[in-house]
GROMACS .gro file of C-alpha atoms in nm:
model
  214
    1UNK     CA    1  -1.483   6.057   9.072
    2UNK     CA    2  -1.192   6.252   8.920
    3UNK     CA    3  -0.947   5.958   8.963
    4UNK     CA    4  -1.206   5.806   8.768
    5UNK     CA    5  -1.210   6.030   8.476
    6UNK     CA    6  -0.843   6.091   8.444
    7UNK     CA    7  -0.784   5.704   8.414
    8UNK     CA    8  -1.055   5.704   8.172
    9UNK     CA    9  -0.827   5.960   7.969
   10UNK     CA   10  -0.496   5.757   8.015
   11UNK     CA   11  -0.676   5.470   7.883
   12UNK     CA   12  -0.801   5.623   7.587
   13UNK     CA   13  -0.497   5.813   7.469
   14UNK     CA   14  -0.318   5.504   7.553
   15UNK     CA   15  -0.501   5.316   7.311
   16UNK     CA   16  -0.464   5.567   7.055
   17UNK     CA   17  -0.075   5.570   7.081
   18UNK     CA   18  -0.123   5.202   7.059
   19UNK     CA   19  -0.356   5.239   6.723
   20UNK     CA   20  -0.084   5.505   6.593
   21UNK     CA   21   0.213   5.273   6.634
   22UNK     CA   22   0.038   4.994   6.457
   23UNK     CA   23  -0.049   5.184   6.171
   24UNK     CA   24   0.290   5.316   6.128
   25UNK     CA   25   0.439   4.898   6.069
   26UNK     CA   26   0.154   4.840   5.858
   27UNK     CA   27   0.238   5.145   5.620
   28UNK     CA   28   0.609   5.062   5.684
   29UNK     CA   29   0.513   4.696   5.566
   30UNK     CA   30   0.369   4.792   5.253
   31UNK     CA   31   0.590   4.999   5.179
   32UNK     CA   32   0.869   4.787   5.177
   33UNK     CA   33   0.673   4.602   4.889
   34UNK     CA   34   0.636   4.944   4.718
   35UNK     CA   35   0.231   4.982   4.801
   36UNK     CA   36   0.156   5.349   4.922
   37UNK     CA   37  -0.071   5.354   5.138
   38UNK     CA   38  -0.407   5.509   5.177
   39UNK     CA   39  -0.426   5.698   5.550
   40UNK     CA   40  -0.706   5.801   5.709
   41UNK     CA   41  -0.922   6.088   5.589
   42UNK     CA   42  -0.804   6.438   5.533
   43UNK     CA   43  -0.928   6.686   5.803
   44UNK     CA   44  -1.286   6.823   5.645
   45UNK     CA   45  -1.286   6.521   5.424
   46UNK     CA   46  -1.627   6.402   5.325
   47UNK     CA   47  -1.692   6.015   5.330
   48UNK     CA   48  -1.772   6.009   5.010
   49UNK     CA   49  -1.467   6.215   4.894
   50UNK     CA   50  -1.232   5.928   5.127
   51UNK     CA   51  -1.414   5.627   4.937
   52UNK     CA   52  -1.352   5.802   4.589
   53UNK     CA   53  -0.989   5.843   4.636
   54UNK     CA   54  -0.917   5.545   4.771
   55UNK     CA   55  -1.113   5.342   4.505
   56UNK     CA   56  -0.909   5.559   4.212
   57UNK     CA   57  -0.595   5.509   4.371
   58UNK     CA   58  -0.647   5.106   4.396
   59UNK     CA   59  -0.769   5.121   4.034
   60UNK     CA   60  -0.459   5.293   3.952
   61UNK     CA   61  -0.220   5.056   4.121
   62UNK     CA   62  -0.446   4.748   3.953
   63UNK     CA   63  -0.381   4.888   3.623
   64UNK     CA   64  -0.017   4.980   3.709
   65UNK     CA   65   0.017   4.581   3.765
   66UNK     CA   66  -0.197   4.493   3.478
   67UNK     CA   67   0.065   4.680   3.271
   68UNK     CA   68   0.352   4.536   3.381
   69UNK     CA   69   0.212   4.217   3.346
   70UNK     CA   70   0.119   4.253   2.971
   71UNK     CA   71   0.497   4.409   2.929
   72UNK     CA   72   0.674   4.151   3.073
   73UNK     CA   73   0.491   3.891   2.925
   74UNK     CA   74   0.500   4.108   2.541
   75UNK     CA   75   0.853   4.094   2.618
   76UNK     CA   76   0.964   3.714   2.676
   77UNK     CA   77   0.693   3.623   2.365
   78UNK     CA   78   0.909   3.827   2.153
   79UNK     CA   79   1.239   3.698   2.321
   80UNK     CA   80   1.074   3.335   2.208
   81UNK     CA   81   1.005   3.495   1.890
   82UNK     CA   82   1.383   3.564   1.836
   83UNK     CA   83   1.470   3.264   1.960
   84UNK     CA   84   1.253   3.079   1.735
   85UNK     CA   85   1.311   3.293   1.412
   86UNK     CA   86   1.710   3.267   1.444
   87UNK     CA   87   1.684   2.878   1.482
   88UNK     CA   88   1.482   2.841   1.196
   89UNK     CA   89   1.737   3.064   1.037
   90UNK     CA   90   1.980   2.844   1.082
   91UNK     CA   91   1.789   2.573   1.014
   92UNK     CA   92   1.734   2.704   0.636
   93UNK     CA   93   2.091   2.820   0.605
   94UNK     CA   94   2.157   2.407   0.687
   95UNK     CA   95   1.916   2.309   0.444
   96UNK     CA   96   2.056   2.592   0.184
   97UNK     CA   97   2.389   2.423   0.233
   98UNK     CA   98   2.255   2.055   0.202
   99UNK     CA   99   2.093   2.138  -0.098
  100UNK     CA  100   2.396   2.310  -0.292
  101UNK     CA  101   2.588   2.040  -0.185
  102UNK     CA  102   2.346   1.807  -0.360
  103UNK     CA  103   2.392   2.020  -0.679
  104UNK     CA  104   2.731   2.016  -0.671
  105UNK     CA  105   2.739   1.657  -0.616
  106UNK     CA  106   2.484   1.547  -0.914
  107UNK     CA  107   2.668   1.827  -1.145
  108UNK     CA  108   3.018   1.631  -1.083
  109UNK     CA  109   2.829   1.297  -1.145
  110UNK     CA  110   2.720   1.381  -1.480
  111UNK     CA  111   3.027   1.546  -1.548
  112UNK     CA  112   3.212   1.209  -1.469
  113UNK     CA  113   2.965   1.031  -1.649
  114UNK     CA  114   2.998   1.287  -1.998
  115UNK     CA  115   3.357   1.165  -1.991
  116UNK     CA  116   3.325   0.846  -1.984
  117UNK     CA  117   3.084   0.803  -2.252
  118UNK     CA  118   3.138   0.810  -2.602
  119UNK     CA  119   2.915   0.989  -2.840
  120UNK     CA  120   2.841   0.917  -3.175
  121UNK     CA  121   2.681   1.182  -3.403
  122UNK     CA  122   2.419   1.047  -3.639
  123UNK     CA  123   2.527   0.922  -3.954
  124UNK     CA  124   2.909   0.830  -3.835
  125UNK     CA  125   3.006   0.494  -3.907
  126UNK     CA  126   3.232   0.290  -3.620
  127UNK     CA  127   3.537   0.172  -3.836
  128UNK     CA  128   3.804  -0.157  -3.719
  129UNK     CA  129   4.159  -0.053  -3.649
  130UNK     CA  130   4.400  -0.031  -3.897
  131UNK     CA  131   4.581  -0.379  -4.010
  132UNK     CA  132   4.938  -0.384  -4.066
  133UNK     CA  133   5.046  -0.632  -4.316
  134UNK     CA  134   5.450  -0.485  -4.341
  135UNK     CA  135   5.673  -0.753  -4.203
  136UNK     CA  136   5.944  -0.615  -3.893
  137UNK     CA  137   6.287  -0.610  -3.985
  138UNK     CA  138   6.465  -0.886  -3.908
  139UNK     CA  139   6.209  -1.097  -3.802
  140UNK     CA  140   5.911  -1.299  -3.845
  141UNK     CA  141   5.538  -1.137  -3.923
  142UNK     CA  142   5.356  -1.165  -3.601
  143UNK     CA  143   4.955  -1.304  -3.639
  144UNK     CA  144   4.694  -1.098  -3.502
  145UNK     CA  145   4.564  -1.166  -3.157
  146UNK     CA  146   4.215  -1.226  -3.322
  147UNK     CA  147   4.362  -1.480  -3.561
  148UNK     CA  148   4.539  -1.646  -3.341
  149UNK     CA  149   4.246  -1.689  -3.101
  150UNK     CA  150   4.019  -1.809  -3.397
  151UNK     CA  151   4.273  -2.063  -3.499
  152UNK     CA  152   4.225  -2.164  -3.146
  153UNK     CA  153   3.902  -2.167  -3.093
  154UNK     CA  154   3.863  -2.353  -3.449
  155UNK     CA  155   4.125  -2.605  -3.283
  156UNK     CA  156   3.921  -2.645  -2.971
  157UNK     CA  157   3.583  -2.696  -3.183
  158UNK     CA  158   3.790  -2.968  -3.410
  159UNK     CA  159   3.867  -3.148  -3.092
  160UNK     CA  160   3.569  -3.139  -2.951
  161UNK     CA  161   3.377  -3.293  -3.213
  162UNK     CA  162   3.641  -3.600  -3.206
  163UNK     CA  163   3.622  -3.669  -2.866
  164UNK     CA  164   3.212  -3.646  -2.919
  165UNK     CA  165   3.242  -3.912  -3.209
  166UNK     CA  166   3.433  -4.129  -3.051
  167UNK     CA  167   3.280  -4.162  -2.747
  168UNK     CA  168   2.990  -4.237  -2.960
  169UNK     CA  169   3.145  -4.487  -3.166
  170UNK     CA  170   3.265  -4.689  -2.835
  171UNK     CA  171   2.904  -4.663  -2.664
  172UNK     CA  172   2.805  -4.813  -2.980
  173UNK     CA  173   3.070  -5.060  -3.040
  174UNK     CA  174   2.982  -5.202  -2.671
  175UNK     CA  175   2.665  -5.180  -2.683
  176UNK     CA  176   2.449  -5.441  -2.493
  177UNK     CA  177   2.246  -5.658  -2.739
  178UNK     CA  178   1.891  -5.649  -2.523
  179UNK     CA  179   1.974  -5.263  -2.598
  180UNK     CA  180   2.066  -5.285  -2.947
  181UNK     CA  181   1.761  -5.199  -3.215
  182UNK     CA  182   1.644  -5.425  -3.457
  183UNK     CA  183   1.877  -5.315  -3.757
  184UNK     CA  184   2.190  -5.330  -3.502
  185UNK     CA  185   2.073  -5.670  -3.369
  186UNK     CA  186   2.097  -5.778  -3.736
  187UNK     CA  187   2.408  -5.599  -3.824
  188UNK     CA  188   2.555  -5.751  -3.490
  189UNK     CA  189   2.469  -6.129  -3.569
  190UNK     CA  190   2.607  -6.135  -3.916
  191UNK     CA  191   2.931  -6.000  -3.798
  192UNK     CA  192   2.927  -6.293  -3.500
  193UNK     CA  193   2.821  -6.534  -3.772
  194UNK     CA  194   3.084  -6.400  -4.003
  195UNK     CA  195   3.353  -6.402  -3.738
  196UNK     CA  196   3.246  -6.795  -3.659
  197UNK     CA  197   3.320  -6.903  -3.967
  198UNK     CA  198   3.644  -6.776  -4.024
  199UNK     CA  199   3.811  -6.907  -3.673
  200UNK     CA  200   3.652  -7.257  -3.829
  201UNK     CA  201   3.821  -7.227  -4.128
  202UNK     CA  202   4.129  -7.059  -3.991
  203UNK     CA  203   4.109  -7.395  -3.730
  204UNK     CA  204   4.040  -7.665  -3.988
  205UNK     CA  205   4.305  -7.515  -4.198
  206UNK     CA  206   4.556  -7.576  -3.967
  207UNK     CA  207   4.408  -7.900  -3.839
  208UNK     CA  208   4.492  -8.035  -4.193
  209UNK     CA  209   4.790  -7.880  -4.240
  210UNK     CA  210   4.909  -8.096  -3.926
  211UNK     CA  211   4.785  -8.398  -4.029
  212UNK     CA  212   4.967  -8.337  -4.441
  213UNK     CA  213   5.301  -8.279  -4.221
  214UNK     CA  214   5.242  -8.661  -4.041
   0.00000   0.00000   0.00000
């Protein structure tokens, strides 16, 4: 009977040790991931009391995350911010450049084109160049470059009115008779007619002059 109670004992504070060393790798584990555990309750500690604390203390942790969480993620929005803000920086100060370049560009145009262009005030009256009618010494008096190429083209104009006429002239002067018009069908036949008659009398001229010299 007392064999039988003493291994009762063994067994029980056996078990306990076991419990004990359990509990001390679990709150080792957790700790490790920074979580401090809640132990059993306090000697004279009401239920009630344990169940409080332990809820307040969770609670705590939870918000302890909670805050962490809203910091970490306040902080890598306003990295992106940054990020953001200094690219469209740059992205202006590109644009800023782009556009004075623009400027400078359209103010060297017009200056370019001011040069180049001549302007008359109102009322001014655009003059020829001054002739020079002094002969060189020594020498001959040169014509102008404008008289010289109106001579020419006067010369050119002359010419090509002759070559005009008498091409005309020699499509008319072989001109088919079916083509020829009434009045040059006329014209045409009294000149034959005309031309007849004088080879006859050209031929019977000399046909009696041969027969005088028998």
């Amino acid at each position: 009977m007392l064999g039988t109670i003493e291994d009762a004992k063994k067994t029980k504070a056996e078990k306990k040790r076991e419990k004990a060393e359990k509990r001390k790798v679990e709150i080792a584990a957790l700790e490790e991931v920074g979580i401090k555990p809640v132990t059993y309750p306090e000697e004279g500690e009401k239920m009630d009391a344990f169940v409080q604390r332990v809820s307040s203390s969770a609670n705590k942790k939870i918000r302890e995350e909670r805050m962490k969480i809203l910091v970490n993620s306040h902080d890598e929005n306003s990295d992106r911010k940054t990020k953001v803000s200094d690219s469209n920086k740059r992205r202006l100060a590109l644009l800023k450049k782009k556009a004075e370049h623009k400027k400078i560009e359209k103010n060297l145009d017009q200056l370019e084109k001011d040069f180049f262009t001549e302007k008359i005030a109102f009322g001014d009256v655009a003059r020829c160049p001054p002739q020079f009618t002094a002969k060189p010494r020594g020498g001959k008096a040169t014509e102008k470059s404008g008289k010289k190429q109106l001579h020419l083209s006067a010369m050119l104009s002359k010419n090509a009115t002759a070559s005009v006429k008498h091409q005309e002239s020699s499509t008319s002067k072989y001109k088919k008779r079916k083509t020829m018009t009434l009045y040059e069908r006329k014209a045409f036949d009294e000149k034959q007619s005309a031309a007849i008659e004088a080879y006859r009398k050209v031929k019977m001229q000399r046909m009696s002059g041969g027969g005088n010299r028998r």
